[in-house]
CSV table of C-alpha atoms in Angstrom, one decimal:
chain,number,residue,atom,x,y,z
A,1059,MET,CA,64.4,-86.1,-30.5
A,1060,SER,CA,65.1,-89.5,-28.9
A,1061,ARG,CA,67.0,-89.9,-25.7
A,1062,ILE,CA,70.8,-90.0,-26.0
A,1063,PHE,CA,73.3,-91.9,-23.8
A,1064,ASN,CA,74.9,-89.3,-21.6
A,1065,PHE,CA,78.2,-90.3,-20.1
A,1066,SER,CA,78.7,-87.0,-18.1
A,1067,PRO,CA,80.6,-87.3,-14.8
A,1068,GLY,CA,78.0,-85.0,-13.2
A,1069,PRO,CA,75.4,-83.7,-13.4
A,1070,ALA,CA,74.7,-87.2,-14.8
A,1071,THR,CA,72.0,-89.2,-16.5
A,1072,LEU,CA,69.0,-90.0,-14.4
A,1073,PRO,CA,66.7,-93.0,-14.6
A,1074,LEU,CA,64.1,-92.5,-17.4
A,1075,ALA,CA,61.3,-93.8,-15.2
A,1076,VAL,CA,62.1,-91.1,-12.6
A,1077,LEU,CA,62.1,-88.4,-15.2
A,1078,GLU,CA,58.8,-89.6,-16.6
A,1079,GLN,CA,57.2,-89.6,-13.2
A,1080,ALA,CA,58.5,-86.1,-12.5
A,1081,GLN,CA,57.1,-85.1,-15.8
A,1082,GLN,CA,53.7,-86.4,-14.9
A,1083,GLU,CA,53.7,-84.7,-11.6
A,1084,MET,CA,55.3,-81.5,-12.7
A,1085,THR,CA,52.3,-79.1,-12.5
A,1086,ASP,CA,50.1,-81.1,-10.1
A,1087,TRP,CA,51.7,-83.3,-7.4
A,1088,HIS,CA,49.2,-85.8,-6.1
A,1089,GLY,CA,46.2,-83.7,-6.7
A,1090,THR,CA,47.5,-80.6,-4.8
A,1091,GLY,CA,47.3,-78.4,-7.9
A,1092,MET,CA,50.9,-77.3,-7.6
A,1093,SER,CA,54.4,-78.4,-8.5
A,1094,VAL,CA,56.8,-79.7,-5.9
A,1095,MET,CA,58.9,-76.6,-6.9
A,1096,GLU,CA,56.2,-74.4,-5.6
A,1097,MET,CA,55.6,-76.0,-2.2
A,1098,SER,CA,56.5,-74.6,1.1
A,1099,HIS,CA,59.3,-76.7,2.5
A,1100,ARG,CA,57.5,-76.6,5.9
A,1101,GLY,CA,54.1,-77.6,4.4
A,1102,LYS,CA,52.7,-81.0,5.1
A,1103,GLU,CA,53.0,-82.0,1.4
A,1104,PHE,CA,56.7,-81.5,1.2
A,1105,ILE,CA,57.3,-82.8,4.7
A,1106,SER,CA,55.7,-86.1,3.5
A,1107,ILE,CA,58.1,-86.1,0.5
A,1108,ALA,CA,61.1,-85.5,2.7
A,1109,GLU,CA,60.2,-88.1,5.3
A,1110,LYS,CA,59.6,-90.7,2.5
A,1111,ALA,CA,62.9,-89.9,0.9
A,1112,GLU,CA,64.8,-90.5,4.1
A,1113,ALA,CA,63.0,-93.7,4.9
A,1114,SER,CA,63.7,-95.0,1.4
A,1115,LEU,CA,67.4,-94.1,1.6
A,1116,ARG,CA,67.6,-95.8,5.0
A,1117,GLU,CA,66.0,-98.9,3.6
A,1118,VAL,CA,68.1,-99.1,0.4
A,1119,MET,CA,71.4,-98.5,2.3
A,1120,ASN,CA,70.4,-100.4,5.5
A,1121,ILE,CA,71.3,-97.3,7.5
A,1122,PRO,CA,71.3,-98.1,11.3
A,1123,GLU,CA,69.1,-96.0,13.6
A,1124,HIS,CA,72.1,-94.5,15.4
A,1125,TYR,CA,73.0,-92.6,12.2
A,1126,LYS,CA,71.6,-89.2,11.3
A,1127,VAL,CA,70.7,-88.6,7.7
A,1128,LEU,CA,71.0,-84.9,6.6
A,1129,PHE,CA,69.8,-83.4,3.3
A,1130,LEU,CA,72.1,-80.4,2.9
A,1131,GLN,CA,73.5,-78.0,0.2
A,1132,GLY,CA,76.9,-76.9,-0.9
A,1133,GLY,CA,78.1,-80.1,-2.6
A,1134,ALA,CA,80.9,-82.4,-1.4
A,1135,SER,CA,83.2,-79.3,-1.5
A,1136,SER,CA,81.4,-77.8,1.5
A,1137,GLN,CA,82.0,-81.1,3.3
A,1138,PHE,CA,85.7,-80.6,2.9
A,1139,ALA,CA,85.3,-77.8,5.5
A,1140,MET,CA,82.4,-79.2,7.5
A,1141,VAL,CA,84.1,-82.4,8.3
A,1142,PRO,CA,87.2,-80.8,10.0
A,1143,LEU,CA,85.0,-78.1,11.6
A,1144,ASN,CA,82.8,-80.7,13.2
A,1145,LEU,CA,85.3,-83.5,13.9
A,1146,MET,CA,88.8,-82.2,14.5
A,1147,GLY,CA,88.0,-80.9,18.0
A,1148,LYS,CA,90.9,-80.2,20.3
A,1149,ALA,CA,93.1,-82.8,18.6
A,1150,ARG,CA,93.4,-80.5,15.6
A,1151,LYS,CA,94.8,-83.4,13.5
A,1152,ALA,CA,93.4,-85.8,11.0
A,1153,ASP,CA,94.5,-88.5,8.6
A,1154,TYR,CA,93.9,-88.2,4.9
A,1155,PHE,CA,94.5,-90.5,1.9
A,1156,ASP,CA,95.8,-88.7,-1.2
A,1157,THR,CA,94.6,-90.7,-4.2
A,1158,GLY,CA,93.4,-88.1,-6.7
A,1159,ALA,CA,92.1,-84.7,-7.5
A,1160,TRP,CA,89.2,-84.7,-5.1
A,1161,SER,CA,91.1,-86.1,-2.1
A,1162,ALA,CA,93.7,-83.5,-2.8
A,1163,LYS,CA,91.1,-80.7,-2.6
A,1164,ALA,CA,89.8,-82.2,0.7
A,1165,ILE,CA,93.3,-82.2,2.1
A,1166,LYS,CA,93.9,-78.6,1.1
A,1167,GLU,CA,90.7,-77.4,2.8
A,1168,ALA,CA,91.2,-79.5,6.0
A,1169,ALA,CA,94.7,-78.0,6.4
A,1170,ARG,CA,93.1,-74.7,7.1
A,1171,TYR,CA,91.7,-76.0,10.4
A,1172,GLY,CA,94.4,-78.3,11.7
A,1173,HIS,CA,97.3,-80.7,10.9
A,1174,VAL,CA,96.7,-83.1,8.1
A,1175,ASN,CA,98.7,-86.3,8.1
A,1176,ILE,CA,99.0,-87.9,4.7
A,1177,VAL,CA,98.4,-91.7,5.3
A,1178,ALA,CA,99.5,-92.6,1.8
A,1179,SER,CA,99.8,-90.8,-1.6
A,1180,SER,CA,99.8,-92.0,-5.2
A,1181,LYS,CA,100.5,-88.5,-6.6
A,1182,ASP,CA,104.0,-89.6,-7.8
A,1183,GLU,CA,102.3,-92.4,-9.8
A,1184,SER,CA,99.9,-89.9,-11.4
A,1185,TYR,CA,97.2,-91.3,-9.1
A,1186,SER,CA,97.1,-94.5,-11.1
A,1187,THR,CA,97.1,-96.9,-8.0
A,1188,ILE,CA,96.5,-97.2,-4.3
A,1189,PRO,CA,99.7,-97.4,-2.2
A,1190,ASP,CA,100.3,-100.8,-0.6
A,1191,ARG,CA,98.8,-101.1,2.8
A,1192,VAL,CA,102.2,-101.8,4.4
A,1193,LEU,CA,103.2,-98.3,3.5
A,1194,TRP,CA,100.2,-96.6,5.1
A,1195,GLU,CA,101.0,-94.3,8.1
A,1196,LEU,CA,97.8,-94.1,10.2
A,1197,ASN,CA,97.9,-92.1,13.4
A,1198,GLU,CA,95.9,-93.7,16.2
A,1199,ASN,CA,95.4,-90.3,17.8
A,1200,ALA,CA,93.9,-88.7,14.7
A,1201,ALA,CA,90.4,-87.3,15.1
A,1202,TYR,CA,89.3,-89.1,12.0
A,1203,VAL,CA,90.5,-90.8,8.8
A,1204,HIS,CA,89.3,-89.4,5.4
A,1205,PHE,CA,89.4,-91.1,2.1
A,1206,THR,CA,87.7,-90.9,-1.3
A,1207,PRO,CA,86.6,-94.4,-2.3
A,1208,ASN,CA,86.3,-93.4,-6.0
A,1209,GLU,CA,88.2,-90.7,-7.8
A,1210,THR,CA,85.9,-89.4,-10.6
A,1211,ILE,CA,88.6,-87.7,-12.6
A,1212,GLY,CA,91.3,-90.5,-12.5
A,1213,GLY,CA,89.0,-93.5,-12.4
A,1214,LEU,CA,90.7,-94.9,-9.3
A,1215,GLU,CA,88.8,-96.9,-6.8
A,1216,PHE,CA,89.6,-98.5,-3.4
A,1217,ASP,CA,88.9,-102.2,-3.4
A,1218,ALA,CA,87.9,-102.1,0.3
A,1219,GLU,CA,87.5,-99.6,3.2
A,1220,PRO,CA,90.6,-98.8,5.2
A,1221,GLU,CA,90.7,-100.4,8.6
A,1222,THR,CA,91.0,-97.6,11.1
A,1223,GLY,CA,90.2,-99.2,14.5
A,1224,ASP,CA,88.5,-96.8,16.8
A,1225,VAL,CA,89.3,-93.7,14.7
A,1226,PRO,CA,86.1,-92.7,12.7
A,1227,LEU,CA,86.3,-93.3,9.0
A,1228,VAL,CA,85.0,-90.5,6.8
A,1229,ALA,CA,84.2,-91.1,3.1
A,1230,ASP,CA,83.5,-88.8,0.2
A,1231,MET,CA,81.2,-91.1,-1.7
A,1232,SER,CA,79.9,-88.6,-4.2
A,1233,SER,CA,80.6,-90.8,-7.2
A,1234,THR,CA,80.2,-94.3,-5.7
A,1235,ILE,CA,77.3,-94.1,-3.3
A,1236,LEU,CA,74.4,-96.5,-4.1
A,1237,SER,CA,76.5,-98.3,-6.6
A,1238,ARG,CA,76.8,-101.4,-4.4
A,1239,PRO,CA,76.0,-102.5,-0.8
A,1240,ILE,CA,78.2,-101.2,1.9
A,1241,ASP,CA,78.3,-101.7,5.7
A,1242,VAL,CA,77.4,-98.2,7.0
A,1243,ASP,CA,78.5,-99.2,10.5
A,1244,LYS,CA,82.1,-99.1,9.3
A,1245,TYR,CA,81.9,-95.4,8.8
A,1246,GLY,CA,81.7,-92.3,11.0
A,1247,ILE,CA,80.5,-90.1,8.2
A,1248,ILE,CA,79.5,-90.7,4.6
A,1249,TYR,CA,78.9,-87.7,2.4
A,1250,ALA,CA,78.0,-87.3,-1.2
A,1251,GLY,CA,77.0,-84.6,-3.7
A,1252,ALA,CA,73.8,-85.8,-5.4
A,1253,GLN,CA,74.6,-85.0,-9.0
A,1254,LYS,CA,76.3,-88.3,-9.9
A,1255,ASN,CA,74.4,-91.2,-8.5
A,1256,ILE,CA,71.6,-89.7,-6.5
A,1257,GLY,CA,69.7,-87.0,-8.4
A,1258,PRO,CA,70.0,-83.4,-9.6
A,1259,ALA,CA,72.8,-81.0,-8.6
A,1260,GLY,CA,72.1,-78.9,-5.5
A,1261,LEU,CA,71.6,-81.6,-2.9
A,1262,THR,CA,74.2,-83.1,-0.6
A,1263,ILE,CA,73.6,-86.2,1.5
A,1264,VAL,CA,75.4,-86.6,4.8
A,1265,ILE,CA,75.1,-89.8,6.9
A,1266,VAL,CA,76.7,-89.2,10.3
A,1267,ARG,CA,77.0,-91.4,13.3
A,1268,GLU,CA,75.1,-89.7,16.1
A,1269,ASP,CA,77.9,-89.6,18.6
A,1270,LEU,CA,79.9,-87.4,16.1
A,1271,VAL,CA,77.2,-84.7,16.1
A,1272,GLY,CA,77.5,-81.8,18.5
A,1273,HIS,CA,81.3,-81.3,18.7
A,1274,ALA,CA,81.8,-78.5,16.2
A,1275,SER,CA,84.6,-76.0,16.9
A,1276,ALA,CA,83.5,-72.9,18.8
A,1277,ASN,CA,83.6,-70.5,15.9
A,1278,THR,CA,81.9,-72.8,13.4
A,1279,PRO,CA,79.1,-71.0,11.5
A,1280,ALA,CA,75.7,-72.3,12.1
A,1281,MET,CA,75.3,-73.4,8.5
A,1282,MET,CA,78.4,-75.6,8.9
A,1283,ASP,CA,77.4,-77.3,12.1
A,1284,TYR,CA,75.9,-80.8,11.8
A,1285,ALA,CA,74.1,-80.4,15.1
A,1286,VAL,CA,72.2,-77.3,13.8
A,1287,HIS,CA,71.0,-79.2,10.7
A,1288,ASP,CA,70.1,-82.3,12.7
A,1289,LYS,CA,68.0,-80.3,15.2
A,1290,ALA,CA,66.3,-78.5,12.3
A,1291,GLU,CA,65.7,-81.8,10.5
A,1292,SER,CA,67.6,-80.5,7.5
A,1293,MET,CA,65.5,-77.4,7.3
A,1294,TYR,CA,67.5,-74.8,9.1
A,1295,ASN,CA,67.3,-72.9,5.9
A,1296,THR,CA,65.2,-73.5,2.7
A,1297,PRO,CA,66.5,-76.8,1.3
A,1298,PRO,CA,66.8,-77.7,-2.4
A,1299,THR,CA,63.2,-79.1,-2.4
A,1300,PHE,CA,63.0,-80.3,-6.0
A,1301,ALA,CA,66.4,-82.1,-5.9
A,1302,TRP,CA,65.3,-83.8,-2.6
A,1303,TYR,CA,62.1,-84.9,-4.3
A,1304,ILE,CA,63.9,-86.4,-7.3
A,1305,ALA,CA,66.4,-88.1,-5.0
A,1306,GLY,CA,63.5,-89.8,-3.1
A,1307,MET,CA,62.2,-91.2,-6.4
A,1308,VAL,CA,65.7,-92.5,-7.3
A,1309,PHE,CA,65.8,-94.3,-4.0
A,1310,ASP,CA,62.4,-95.9,-4.7
A,1311,TRP,CA,63.6,-96.8,-8.2
A,1312,LEU,CA,66.5,-98.6,-6.7
A,1313,LEU,CA,64.3,-100.5,-4.3
A,1314,LYS,CA,61.9,-101.5,-7.1
A,1315,ASN,CA,64.8,-102.8,-9.2
A,1316,GLY,CA,66.4,-105.2,-6.6
A,1317,GLY,CA,68.3,-102.8,-4.4
A,1318,LEU,CA,72.0,-102.3,-4.2
A,1319,SER,CA,73.0,-106.0,-4.6
A,1320,ALA,CA,71.2,-106.1,-8.0
A,1321,MET,CA,72.7,-102.7,-8.9
A,1322,ALA,CA,76.2,-104.0,-8.1
A,1323,GLU,CA,75.8,-106.9,-10.5
A,1324,ILE,CA,74.8,-104.6,-13.3
A,1325,ASN,CA,77.5,-102.1,-12.5
A,1326,GLU,CA,80.2,-104.7,-12.5
A,1327,ARG,CA,79.0,-106.1,-15.8
A,1328,LYS,CA,79.0,-102.7,-17.4
A,1329,ALA,CA,82.5,-101.8,-16.2
A,1330,SER,CA,83.9,-105.2,-17.1
A,1331,ALA,CA,82.6,-105.1,-20.6
A,1332,LEU,CA,84.0,-101.6,-21.2
A,1333,TYR,CA,87.4,-102.5,-19.7
A,1334,ASP,CA,87.5,-105.7,-21.8
A,1335,CYS,CA,86.9,-103.6,-24.9
A,1336,ILE,CA,89.8,-101.3,-24.0
A,1337,ASP,CA,92.2,-104.1,-23.0
A,1338,ASN,CA,91.4,-106.2,-26.1
A,1339,SER,CA,92.1,-103.3,-28.5
A,1340,GLY,CA,95.7,-104.1,-28.9
A,1341,GLY,CA,96.8,-100.8,-27.5
A,1342,PHE,CA,94.6,-98.6,-29.6
A,1343,TYR,CA,92.8,-97.7,-26.4
A,1344,THR,CA,94.5,-97.8,-23.0
A,1345,ASN,CA,93.4,-97.2,-19.4
A,1346,PRO,CA,96.2,-96.0,-17.1
A,1347,VAL,CA,94.8,-97.4,-13.8
A,1348,ASP,CA,96.2,-100.4,-11.9
A,1349,LYS,CA,93.7,-103.1,-12.8
A,1350,ILE,CA,92.7,-104.0,-9.2
A,1351,TYR,CA,91.8,-100.4,-8.5
A,1352,ARG,CA,89.8,-99.6,-11.7
A,1353,SER,CA,86.6,-97.7,-11.1
A,1354,TRP,CA,83.2,-99.2,-11.8
A,1355,MET,CA,81.8,-95.7,-12.2
A,1356,ASN,CA,84.3,-93.6,-14.2
A,1357,VAL,CA,86.3,-95.2,-17.0
A,1358,PRO,CA,89.0,-93.0,-18.5
A,1359,PHE,CA,90.8,-94.1,-21.6
A,1360,VAL,CA,93.2,-92.6,-24.1
A,1361,MET,CA,94.1,-93.5,-27.7
A,1362,ALA,CA,97.6,-94.2,-28.9
A,1363,ASP,CA,97.2,-91.3,-31.3
A,1364,SER,CA,95.7,-88.4,-29.4
A,1365,SER,CA,95.2,-86.4,-32.6
A,1366,GLN,CA,92.2,-88.6,-33.3
A,1367,ASP,CA,90.4,-87.6,-30.1
A,1368,ALA,CA,88.4,-84.8,-31.7
A,1369,ALA,CA,87.2,-87.1,-34.5
A,1370,PHE,CA,86.3,-89.8,-31.9
A,1371,LEU,CA,84.2,-87.4,-29.9
A,1372,ALA,CA,82.5,-85.9,-32.9
A,1373,GLY,CA,81.6,-89.3,-34.2
A,1374,ALA,CA,80.4,-90.4,-30.8
A,1375,ALA,CA,78.1,-87.4,-30.5
A,1376,GLU,CA,76.6,-88.2,-34.0
A,1377,ALA,CA,75.9,-91.7,-32.7
A,1378,GLY,CA,74.1,-90.3,-29.6
A,1379,LEU,CA,77.0,-90.9,-27.2
A,1380,VAL,CA,77.8,-87.6,-25.4
A,1381,GLN,CA,79.9,-86.1,-22.7
A,1382,LEU,CA,82.8,-88.4,-23.3
A,1383,LYS,CA,85.7,-85.9,-23.2
A,1384,GLY,CA,88.2,-86.6,-20.5
A,1385,HIS,CA,89.0,-84.1,-17.8
A,1386,ARG,CA,91.5,-81.5,-18.9
A,1387,SER,CA,94.0,-82.7,-16.3
A,1388,VAL,CA,94.0,-86.2,-17.7
A,1389,GLY,CA,93.0,-85.8,-21.4
A,1390,GLY,CA,91.6,-88.5,-23.7
A,1391,MET,CA,88.1,-89.7,-23.0
A,1392,ARG,CA,86.1,-90.7,-19.9
A,1393,ALA,CA,82.9,-92.7,-19.7
A,1394,SER,CA,80.9,-92.2,-16.5
A,1395,ILE,CA,78.6,-95.2,-16.1
A,1396,TYR,CA,76.6,-94.5,-13.0
A,1397,ASN,CA,73.6,-96.5,-11.9
A,1398,ALA,CA,71.2,-94.8,-14.3
A,1399,MET,CA,73.4,-95.6,-17.4
A,1400,PRO,CA,71.7,-98.7,-18.9
A,1401,GLU,CA,73.7,-101.6,-20.1
A,1402,GLU,CA,72.5,-100.8,-23.7
A,1403,GLY,CA,74.3,-97.5,-23.4
A,1404,VAL,CA,77.6,-99.2,-22.5
A,1405,GLN,CA,77.1,-101.7,-25.3
A,1406,ALA,CA,76.5,-98.8,-27.8
A,1407,LEU,CA,79.7,-97.2,-26.7
A,1408,ILE,CA,81.6,-100.4,-27.1
A,1409,SER,CA,80.2,-100.9,-30.5
A,1410,TYR,CA,81.2,-97.4,-31.5
A,1411,MET,CA,84.7,-97.8,-30.1
A,1412,GLN,CA,85.2,-101.0,-32.0
A,1413,ASP,CA,83.9,-99.5,-35.2
A,1414,PHE,CA,86.1,-96.4,-34.8
A,1415,GLN,CA,89.2,-98.6,-34.3
A,1416,GLN,CA,88.4,-100.7,-37.3
A,1417,LYS,CA,88.2,-97.6,-39.5
A,1418,ASN,CA,91.1,-95.7,-38.0
A,1419,GLY,CA,93.4,-98.3,-36.5
């Protein structure tokens, strides 16, 4: 069977070149006679893989030396707890933006450990926009400010980082990391589950400014303490070795293909083409998000007649376009077009959408 175009929000499509390299090395990595999945995480073979992966990530994201890079587990959801446990300190208060389902989950978890001030919320607008900056209520005494740059479910994306002064900025970049260049120095912590734009599920990347490490609350479990993982070089317990290995190859794939500037150009083209298709459909397809805050990575859309959704999805699957069903809380369809989704895949989806409209409009 030939490869399909997989628009899953995560676990998501991976670069074919990476999959083919993993296939070649599956049973014998670099003449060792064993698979990466069989290696001891403390053996020299895997240590070389781990060190190379971190070096490649630092290069592709231009991560300064005064930031620690941790390869952890637990997904972004574990970071909803780790961030307040490590950063709230004696202040016991933090600022959070409420712009979608994932930021709401982060808020709910953080409230277990201290006071959460909602800087701004678009819940009353069904998370279709970012509140105007003049309405933001930032607390200069907050331990940190948390935001979700891209909301995977609603397809809502900040157009720039919030300016927080001396208060550390924390970002859940699970669905937008590596999609374009960013200035890491603007952040206190960046975290991301790997299964969207990095690699297989099971790995979580945390990039943390070194002065923020070592301040965990007294009763913080060892597994939730950044300092413990930093001291152990991300090997306090057995890490997800195969996911770490694949992630390293994805970082190298990005470097070989022009880095994040080149990726940003491709991603913007993909998203613009798909939104143009939606906007030029005469209302047959619509996207509910404020145009200036539309996501590059996750494009939700609905049809004027929702009774046609099932036929649309079935026809798409027959055409080799899969995982397009929207989240149950939003409905309709959603196309996740992360880095590894080629432009041909987006064009194939657009052609199918236009054909479906012509036959059913």
